[in-house]
Amino acid sequence: MAKFINPFTDVGFKRIFGQEFSKPLLLDFLNNLLVGEKTITEITFLDKEQPAMYADDRSLIYDIYCTTDDNEHIIVEMQNKEQGYFKKRSIYYISEAIARQGERGAQWQYQINAVYLVAFLNFSNDEIGNTFRTDVALMNMSTKEVFSRDMRMIYLQLPFFTKAVDECDSGFERWIYVLKNMEALNRLPFEAQSSVFQKLAQIADISALSKEERMKYDEGIKKYRDTLCVMEFAIEKGMKEGMEKGMEKGMEQERLIHALKMKQKGYPISDISEITGMTEAEISAL
């Protein structure tokens, strides 16, 4: 039986990153994510204000919406299944958060605050690339310099993170390792060296859940596993259908080649049709 909660469930993700008592964990994660750029000293959780962008299946996608002490908006999102038009949808998602800062009247002079989208992806996406971390900002294409950081997207494709525990050199990599492997661990690595991971071990311990939280978590685990099973089945079915179509295409190609060779050797079209099953019109067109 697992000792720690699965962070890829709605309950697990929100417990680790989305509650007042776990705020130090989110602060530490974001500061390690943005190290060298900024230091966040305080965050405030907001009610879920994002538009209903996705199908209401909480085993697939969920997010946390907060503001920093500099009044910048941060959306931390977990996705367990690839969505159609994913890149365009994430751009629309962050644009909505920027547009809602607008105010009526001449007094408002476009004083927008930066919006960050941090997306954990429990899959890989060809539109984003083949690296674990992809950082996106508006860029001057001539100078290759950042034009504005008011719109910022950070994609973390978890399948591409393959480091072992002793290969994690930074606080950020330690966070990713723990999140990716948490459910299979009996104790959290780095706990002895970090008070943050000590707190994470306490918060993520399944035995620390109340009866009501445990019921919600168990339901979340069931949905998460069902989602994975559906995805696996779809992949296997797609591969099987692809192989079958490939074999059919190969057989069709072979039949065309044989028909063409017989035609070139002067076989009567009626005989070629009888042997290959092709129509006389198809053979004449070769």
mmCIF file with all atom_site columns, C-alpha atoms in Angstrom, residues 68-148:
data_model
loop_
_atom_site.group_PDB
_atom_site.id
_atom_site.type_symbol
_atom_site.label_atom_id
_atom_site.label_alt_id
_atom_site.label_comp_id
_atom_site.label_asym_id
_atom_site.label_entity_id
_atom_site.label_seq_id
_atom_site.pdbx_PDB_ins_code
_atom_site.Cartn_x
_atom_site.Cartn_y
_atom_site.Cartn_z
_atom_site.occupancy
_atom_site.B_iso_or_equiv
_atom_site.pdbx_formal_charge
_atom_site.auth_seq_id
_atom_site.auth_comp_id
_atom_site.auth_asym_id
_atom_site.auth_atom_id
_atom_site.pdbx_PDB_model_num
ATOM 1  C CA . THR A 1 68  ? 2.055   36.941 -5.735  1.00 0.00 ? 68  THR A CA 1
ATOM 2  C CA . ASP A 1 69  ? 3.105   39.778 -3.453  1.00 0.00 ? 69  ASP A CA 1
ATOM 3  C CA . ASP A 1 70  ? 3.842   41.783 -6.629  1.00 0.00 ? 70  ASP A CA 1
ATOM 4  C CA . ASN A 1 71  ? 0.253   41.142 -7.786  1.00 0.00 ? 71  ASN A CA 1
ATOM 5  C CA . GLU A 1 72  ? 1.400   38.845 -10.575 1.00 0.00 ? 72  GLU A CA 1
ATOM 6  C CA . HIS A 1 73  ? -0.970  36.010 -11.432 1.00 0.00 ? 73  HIS A CA 1
ATOM 7  C CA . ILE A 1 74  ? 0.209   32.418 -11.450 1.00 0.00 ? 74  ILE A CA 1
ATOM 8  C CA . ILE A 1 75  ? -1.791  29.469 -12.731 1.00 0.00 ? 75  ILE A CA 1
ATOM 9  C CA . VAL A 1 76  ? -0.334  26.103 -11.768 1.00 0.00 ? 76  VAL A CA 1
ATOM 10 C CA . GLU A 1 77  ? -1.967  23.388 -13.809 1.00 0.00 ? 77  GLU A CA 1
ATOM 11 C CA . MET A 1 78  ? -1.780  19.605 -13.945 1.00 0.00 ? 78  MET A CA 1
ATOM 12 C CA . GLN A 1 79  ? -2.890  17.723 -17.049 1.00 0.00 ? 79  GLN A CA 1
ATOM 13 C CA . ASN A 1 80  ? -3.061  13.945 -17.194 1.00 0.00 ? 80  ASN A CA 1
ATOM 14 C CA . LYS A 1 81  ? -4.224  13.627 -20.786 1.00 0.00 ? 81  LYS A CA 1
ATOM 15 C CA . GLU A 1 82  ? -3.275  15.399 -23.972 1.00 0.00 ? 82  GLU A CA 1
ATOM 16 C CA . GLN A 1 83  ? -5.944  17.774 -25.265 1.00 0.00 ? 83  GLN A CA 1
ATOM 17 C CA . GLY A 1 84  ? -6.697  18.648 -28.875 1.00 0.00 ? 84  GLY A CA 1
ATOM 18 C CA . TYR A 1 85  ? -5.133  21.948 -30.009 1.00 0.00 ? 85  TYR A CA 1
ATOM 19 C CA . PHE A 1 86  ? -3.249  21.992 -26.712 1.00 0.00 ? 86  PHE A CA 1
ATOM 20 C CA . LYS A 1 87  ? -0.827  24.821 -27.503 1.00 0.00 ? 87  LYS A CA 1
ATOM 21 C CA . LYS A 1 88  ? -3.529  27.162 -28.806 1.00 0.00 ? 88  LYS A CA 1
ATOM 22 C CA . ARG A 1 89  ? -5.758  26.387 -25.849 1.00 0.00 ? 89  ARG A CA 1
ATOM 23 C CA . SER A 1 90  ? -3.029  27.207 -23.338 1.00 0.00 ? 90  SER A CA 1
ATOM 24 C CA . ILE A 1 91  ? -2.373  30.536 -25.106 1.00 0.00 ? 91  ILE A CA 1
ATOM 25 C CA . TYR A 1 92  ? -6.081  31.330 -24.949 1.00 0.00 ? 92  TYR A CA 1
ATOM 26 C CA . TYR A 1 93  ? -6.165  30.283 -21.293 1.00 0.00 ? 93  TYR A CA 1
ATOM 27 C CA . ILE A 1 94  ? -3.425  32.716 -20.249 1.00 0.00 ? 94  ILE A CA 1
ATOM 28 C CA . SER A 1 95  ? -4.778  35.488 -22.510 1.00 0.00 ? 95  SER A CA 1
ATOM 29 C CA . GLU A 1 96  ? -8.128  35.292 -20.714 1.00 0.00 ? 96  GLU A CA 1
ATOM 30 C CA . ALA A 1 97  ? -6.383  35.886 -17.381 1.00 0.00 ? 97  ALA A CA 1
ATOM 31 C CA . ILE A 1 98  ? -4.655  38.969 -18.821 1.00 0.00 ? 98  ILE A CA 1
ATOM 32 C CA . ALA A 1 99  ? -7.781  40.356 -20.507 1.00 0.00 ? 99  ALA A CA 1
ATOM 33 C CA . ARG A 1 100 ? -9.837  40.135 -17.315 1.00 0.00 ? 100 ARG A CA 1
ATOM 34 C CA . GLN A 1 101 ? -7.529  42.700 -15.706 1.00 0.00 ? 101 GLN A CA 1
ATOM 35 C CA . GLY A 1 102 ? -8.964  45.376 -18.009 1.00 0.00 ? 102 GLY A CA 1
ATOM 36 C CA . GLU A 1 103 ? -11.028 48.180 -16.536 1.00 0.00 ? 103 GLU A CA 1
ATOM 37 C CA . ARG A 1 104 ? -13.601 50.520 -18.079 1.00 0.00 ? 104 ARG A CA 1
ATOM 38 C CA . GLY A 1 105 ? -12.939 54.232 -18.493 1.00 0.00 ? 105 GLY A CA 1
ATOM 39 C CA . ALA A 1 106 ? -10.125 56.502 -19.662 1.00 0.00 ? 106 ALA A CA 1
ATOM 40 C CA . GLN A 1 107 ? -8.320  56.359 -16.326 1.00 0.00 ? 107 GLN A CA 1
ATOM 41 C CA . TRP A 1 108 ? -7.074  52.834 -16.942 1.00 0.00 ? 108 TRP A CA 1
ATOM 42 C CA . GLN A 1 109 ? -3.811  52.886 -18.899 1.00 0.00 ? 109 GLN A CA 1
ATOM 43 C CA . TYR A 1 110 ? -3.289  49.170 -19.555 1.00 0.00 ? 110 TYR A CA 1
ATOM 44 C CA . GLN A 1 111 ? -1.596  48.518 -16.234 1.00 0.00 ? 111 GLN A CA 1
ATOM 45 C CA . ILE A 1 112 ? -1.596  44.758 -16.583 1.00 0.00 ? 112 ILE A CA 1
ATOM 46 C CA . ASN A 1 113 ? 0.215   42.425 -14.226 1.00 0.00 ? 113 ASN A CA 1
ATOM 47 C CA . ALA A 1 114 ? 2.185   39.463 -15.511 1.00 0.00 ? 114 ALA A CA 1
ATOM 48 C CA . VAL A 1 115 ? 0.463   36.111 -15.786 1.00 0.00 ? 115 VAL A CA 1
ATOM 49 C CA . TYR A 1 116 ? 2.434   32.887 -15.505 1.00 0.00 ? 116 TYR A CA 1
ATOM 50 C CA . LEU A 1 117 ? 1.131   29.506 -16.595 1.00 0.00 ? 117 LEU A CA 1
ATOM 51 C CA . VAL A 1 118 ? 3.035   26.583 -15.083 1.00 0.00 ? 118 VAL A CA 1
ATOM 52 C CA . ALA A 1 119 ? 1.761   23.400 -16.708 1.00 0.00 ? 119 ALA A CA 1
ATOM 53 C CA . PHE A 1 120 ? 2.675   19.938 -15.432 1.00 0.00 ? 120 PHE A CA 1
ATOM 54 C CA . LEU A 1 121 ? 2.046   17.574 -18.342 1.00 0.00 ? 121 LEU A CA 1
ATOM 55 C CA . ASN A 1 122 ? 1.785   13.877 -17.558 1.00 0.00 ? 122 ASN A CA 1
ATOM 56 C CA . PHE A 1 123 ? 2.397   13.198 -21.268 1.00 0.00 ? 123 PHE A CA 1
ATOM 57 C CA . SER A 1 124 ? 4.570   14.510 -24.091 1.00 0.00 ? 124 SER A CA 1
ATOM 58 C CA . ASN A 1 125 ? 3.287   16.876 -26.750 1.00 0.00 ? 125 ASN A CA 1
ATOM 59 C CA . ASP A 1 126 ? 4.854   17.272 -30.201 1.00 0.00 ? 126 ASP A CA 1
ATOM 60 C CA . GLU A 1 127 ? 3.740   20.901 -30.442 1.00 0.00 ? 127 GLU A CA 1
ATOM 61 C CA . ILE A 1 128 ? 5.879   21.808 -27.445 1.00 0.00 ? 128 ILE A CA 1
ATOM 62 C CA . GLY A 1 129 ? 8.972   19.789 -28.311 1.00 0.00 ? 129 GLY A CA 1
ATOM 63 C CA . ASN A 1 130 ? 10.967  16.900 -26.934 1.00 0.00 ? 130 ASN A CA 1
ATOM 64 C CA . THR A 1 131 ? 12.467  18.441 -23.800 1.00 0.00 ? 131 THR A CA 1
ATOM 65 C CA . PHE A 1 132 ? 11.350  18.270 -20.185 1.00 0.00 ? 132 PHE A CA 1
ATOM 66 C CA . ARG A 1 133 ? 11.109  22.024 -19.618 1.00 0.00 ? 133 ARG A CA 1
ATOM 67 C CA . THR A 1 134 ? 10.015  24.585 -22.197 1.00 0.00 ? 134 THR A CA 1
ATOM 68 C CA . ASP A 1 135 ? 9.924   28.293 -21.277 1.00 0.00 ? 135 ASP A CA 1
ATOM 69 C CA . VAL A 1 136 ? 7.899   30.615 -23.500 1.00 0.00 ? 136 VAL A CA 1
ATOM 70 C CA . ALA A 1 137 ? 7.755   34.436 -23.473 1.00 0.00 ? 137 ALA A CA 1
ATOM 71 C CA . LEU A 1 138 ? 7.171   37.183 -26.062 1.00 0.00 ? 138 LEU A CA 1
ATOM 72 C CA . MET A 1 139 ? 10.397  37.698 -28.055 1.00 0.00 ? 139 MET A CA 1
ATOM 73 C CA . ASN A 1 140 ? 11.868  40.277 -30.407 1.00 0.00 ? 140 ASN A CA 1
ATOM 74 C CA . MET A 1 141 ? 12.530  38.069 -33.428 1.00 0.00 ? 141 MET A CA 1
ATOM 75 C CA . SER A 1 142 ? 15.332  40.309 -34.739 1.00 0.00 ? 142 SER A CA 1
ATOM 76 C CA . THR A 1 143 ? 17.415  40.518 -31.573 1.00 0.00 ? 143 THR A CA 1
ATOM 77 C CA . LYS A 1 144 ? 16.204  37.255 -29.970 1.00 0.00 ? 144 LYS A CA 1
ATOM 78 C CA . GLU A 1 145 ? 15.720  39.213 -26.751 1.00 0.00 ? 145 GLU A CA 1
ATOM 79 C CA . VAL A 1 146 ? 12.692  38.941 -24.495 1.00 0.00 ? 146 VAL A CA 1
ATOM 80 C CA . PHE A 1 147 ? 10.175  41.593 -25.550 1.00 0.00 ? 147 PHE A CA 1
ATOM 81 C CA . SER A 1 148 ? 7.859   41.165 -22.555 1.00 0.00 ? 148 SER A CA 1
#
